[in-house]
Coordinates of C-alpha atoms in Angstrom, one line a residue:
H1 CA 183.0 52.8 136.7
L2 CA 180.8 51.6 139.6
D3 CA 182.0 49.6 142.6
P4 CA 180.8 46.0 141.8
S5 CA 180.5 45.3 145.6
C6 CA 177.9 48.0 146.0
T7 CA 174.1 48.2 145.6
Y8 CA 173.0 51.7 144.4
A9 CA 169.6 52.6 145.8
R10 CA 168.8 55.4 143.4
G11 CA 168.9 55.9 139.6
I12 CA 171.6 57.3 137.5
E13 CA 171.1 60.0 134.8
I14 CA 173.4 60.5 131.8
P15 CA 172.7 63.9 130.3
A16 CA 175.9 64.2 128.1
S17 CA 177.6 62.7 125.1
D18 CA 180.8 60.6 125.1
V19 CA 180.0 58.7 128.3
V20 CA 180.6 55.1 129.3
L21 CA 178.8 53.8 132.3
D22 CA 180.3 50.5 133.2
C23 CA 178.6 49.1 136.3
R24 CA 181.1 46.2 136.5
G25 CA 178.3 44.0 137.8
A26 CA 177.1 46.5 140.5
R27 CA 173.4 46.4 141.3
I28 CA 171.1 49.5 140.9
E29 CA 167.9 48.7 142.7
D30 CA 164.8 50.6 143.8
A31 CA 163.9 49.0 147.1
T32 CA 161.2 51.7 147.8
G33 CA 159.0 51.1 144.8
A34 CA 158.9 54.9 144.2
E35 CA 161.7 55.6 141.8
S36 CA 160.8 56.0 138.1
R37 CA 164.1 55.3 136.2
G38 CA 167.1 53.1 137.0
I39 CA 169.4 54.4 134.2
L40 CA 168.2 57.4 132.3
V41 CA 169.9 58.6 129.1
A42 CA 168.2 62.0 128.4
A43 CA 168.6 65.2 126.5
P44 CA 166.4 68.1 125.5
I45 CA 165.3 68.3 121.9
S46 CA 167.7 71.1 121.2
T47 CA 170.8 68.9 121.6
S48 CA 172.2 65.9 119.7
P49 CA 173.5 63.3 122.2
A50 CA 175.9 60.7 120.9
N51 CA 178.3 58.0 121.9
V52 CA 176.8 56.8 125.2
T53 CA 177.4 53.2 126.4
V54 CA 175.8 51.5 129.4
R55 CA 177.2 48.0 130.2
N56 CA 177.6 45.3 132.8
C57 CA 174.7 46.5 135.0
V58 CA 172.1 44.8 137.1
V59 CA 169.0 47.0 137.4
A60 CA 165.8 46.1 139.2
G61 CA 162.6 47.4 140.6
F62 CA 162.2 50.8 138.9
L63 CA 159.2 51.9 136.8
N64 CA 161.5 51.7 133.8
N65 CA 164.9 50.0 134.5
V66 CA 166.4 51.8 131.5
R67 CA 164.9 54.8 129.6
V68 CA 166.3 56.8 126.6
A69 CA 164.3 60.0 126.5
R70 CA 164.0 63.1 124.3
E71 CA 162.8 65.7 126.8
G72 CA 159.9 67.6 125.2
F73 CA 159.5 65.4 122.1
K74 CA 155.7 66.0 122.0
T75 CA 156.4 69.7 121.2
L76 CA 158.5 69.0 118.1
A77 CA 157.2 70.7 115.0
E78 CA 156.0 68.6 112.1
G79 CA 159.0 68.0 109.7
A80 CA 161.5 68.7 112.5
E81 CA 161.1 65.5 114.5
Y82 CA 164.6 64.2 113.7
E83 CA 166.6 67.3 113.9
N84 CA 169.2 67.0 116.7
A85 CA 168.8 63.2 116.7
F86 CA 170.4 60.7 119.1
A87 CA 173.2 58.6 117.7
D88 CA 175.2 55.6 119.0
V89 CA 173.5 54.9 122.3
V90 CA 174.3 51.4 123.4
V91 CA 172.9 49.4 126.3
E92 CA 174.7 46.0 126.5
N93 CA 175.6 43.0 128.6
S94 CA 173.2 43.8 131.4
H95 CA 170.5 42.2 133.5
L96 CA 167.2 44.1 133.9
Y97 CA 164.7 42.6 136.3
A98 CA 161.3 43.2 137.8
S99 CA 160.5 46.7 136.5
R100 CA 157.1 47.9 137.5
G101 CA 156.5 49.1 133.9
S102 CA 158.7 48.5 130.8
G103 CA 162.1 47.0 131.3
I104 CA 163.5 49.4 128.6
F105 CA 161.6 52.3 127.2
V106 CA 162.9 54.1 124.1
D107 CA 161.1 57.4 123.9
G108 CA 159.3 59.1 121.0
Y109 CA 161.6 60.2 118.1
V110 CA 164.6 58.6 119.6
T111 CA 167.0 57.2 117.0
G112 CA 170.3 55.3 117.0
V113 CA 169.8 53.1 120.0
T114 CA 171.3 49.6 120.2
L115 CA 170.1 47.1 122.8
R116 CA 172.1 43.9 122.8
D117 CA 173.1 40.9 124.9
L118 CA 170.6 41.8 127.6
D119 CA 168.6 39.6 130.0
I120 CA 165.2 41.4 130.5
A121 CA 163.0 39.4 132.8
F122 CA 159.8 39.8 134.9
S123 CA 158.9 43.3 133.8
G124 CA 155.4 44.3 134.9
G125 CA 154.8 45.7 131.5
V126 CA 156.6 45.3 128.1
G127 CA 160.2 44.0 128.1
I128 CA 161.3 46.5 125.4
Y129 CA 159.1 49.4 124.3
L130 CA 159.8 51.4 121.2
E131 CA 157.6 54.5 121.4
A132 CA 155.8 56.2 118.5
G133 CA 158.2 58.0 116.1
S134 CA 161.3 56.2 117.3
K135 CA 163.4 54.7 114.4
D136 CA 166.7 53.2 113.3
N137 CA 167.2 51.2 116.5
V138 CA 168.7 47.7 116.9
V139 CA 167.4 45.0 119.3
A140 CA 169.8 42.1 119.0
R141 CA 170.8 38.9 120.9
N142 CA 168.6 39.6 124.0
T143 CA 166.8 37.2 126.2
I144 CA 163.4 38.6 127.0
R145 CA 161.4 36.3 129.4
G146 CA 158.4 36.3 131.7
N147 CA 157.3 39.9 131.0
G148 CA 153.9 41.6 131.0
F149 CA 152.1 40.2 134.0
G150 CA 151.9 43.3 136.1
D151 CA 148.2 44.1 135.6
V152 CA 147.0 40.6 135.2
V153 CA 144.7 39.8 138.2
P154 CA 142.1 37.1 138.3
E155 CA 139.3 39.4 139.6
G156 CA 139.9 42.0 136.9
V157 CA 141.4 45.5 137.0
P158 CA 138.9 48.1 138.3
F159 CA 138.1 51.3 136.5
D160 CA 135.4 54.0 136.9
L161 CA 133.1 55.2 134.2
D162 CA 130.4 57.8 135.0
G163 CA 130.5 56.8 138.7
V164 CA 130.1 53.1 138.0
E165 CA 132.9 50.7 138.7
Y166 CA 133.7 48.2 136.1
R167 CA 136.5 45.6 135.8
Y168 CA 138.3 44.4 132.8
L169 CA 140.3 41.2 132.4
S170 CA 143.8 42.2 131.1
T171 CA 145.7 39.9 128.9
G172 CA 148.9 41.6 130.0
R173 CA 151.7 42.8 127.8
E174 CA 154.2 41.5 125.2
G175 CA 157.9 41.0 125.1
I176 CA 158.6 43.8 122.5
A177 CA 156.2 46.6 121.6
V178 CA 156.8 48.4 118.3
D179 CA 154.4 51.2 118.8
G180 CA 154.4 53.4 115.6
S181 CA 158.2 52.9 115.5
R182 CA 159.9 52.1 112.2
D183 CA 163.1 51.2 110.4
N184 CA 164.4 49.1 113.3
V185 CA 166.3 45.8 113.2
I186 CA 165.1 43.1 115.7
T187 CA 167.2 40.0 115.3
D188 CA 168.4 36.9 117.1
N189 CA 166.4 37.4 120.3
L190 CA 165.0 34.7 122.6
I191 CA 161.5 35.8 123.7
E192 CA 159.6 33.4 126.0
G193 CA 156.9 33.3 128.6
S194 CA 155.4 36.7 127.9
S195 CA 151.9 37.3 129.2
A196 CA 150.4 38.4 125.8
G197 CA 152.8 37.6 123.0
G198 CA 156.3 38.0 121.6
I199 CA 156.4 41.1 119.4
F200 CA 153.4 43.4 118.8
L201 CA 153.3 45.9 116.0
Y202 CA 150.7 48.7 116.3
K203 CA 149.9 52.3 116.4
N204 CA 147.6 54.0 118.9
C205 CA 144.7 55.6 117.1
G206 CA 144.7 59.4 117.3
E207 CA 148.1 59.7 118.8
Y208 CA 150.5 62.4 117.7
A209 CA 151.6 61.8 114.1

C-alpha cells in the first residue's frame, strides 16, 4: 500500500506473482521526462506470473504509464510462445494521464490481462496497445479520451532518407490498438477525442509471426 499523500517520482516494478499494489490514490509521476515505465509488471519468459493486481493509482508522464512485459518474448521458439503464460493480471480503478507513448502497453505474447474501470487520457501515443501475439485479454468499462496527438505537428515530422530531409504529416494514433493480437474481449468502453480513431485492428507486415 502506498501513502496517498505522497507523489512518487520514479516507477514501480512488480516482478513476482501474488502481489497487490494499491496506490490508495497516490500519484506516480515522471517529472523529468526521462523515465520509461510508471508501473511495470514484468517477468522473464521462463516463468509464469499470476495473480497481480494494480489499483487506485494516478500515473502520469512516463513513456508507458503501465506496461505488462514478457522479457525476451522475441526469442520464443515457434510453437512455444504461450508456455509459461501470464494469468490474472488486473489493472483497475486508476487514472493514467499524459504518457509520452502508450498509456498502457501489453507486450507480445502476454495473456490473461484485465484492464477495467480506468481513465486513460492525453497519451502521446495509443491509449491501450495490445502488441502482436498477445491474446485472451479483457478491456472493459474504461474511459479512453484525447489520446494520440504526440507526433501531430502542423509543419510535419522530419525524417532523413539518403541524406535528404523530408517531412510527413502524421494523423496521430488511436484509442486502442489491436496489433496482431487476438481472442480479446473489448466491451463497454467510452472512447472519444482520439487523434486518429477509436479502435484500430492491424498487423505489421513482416513482423515476427
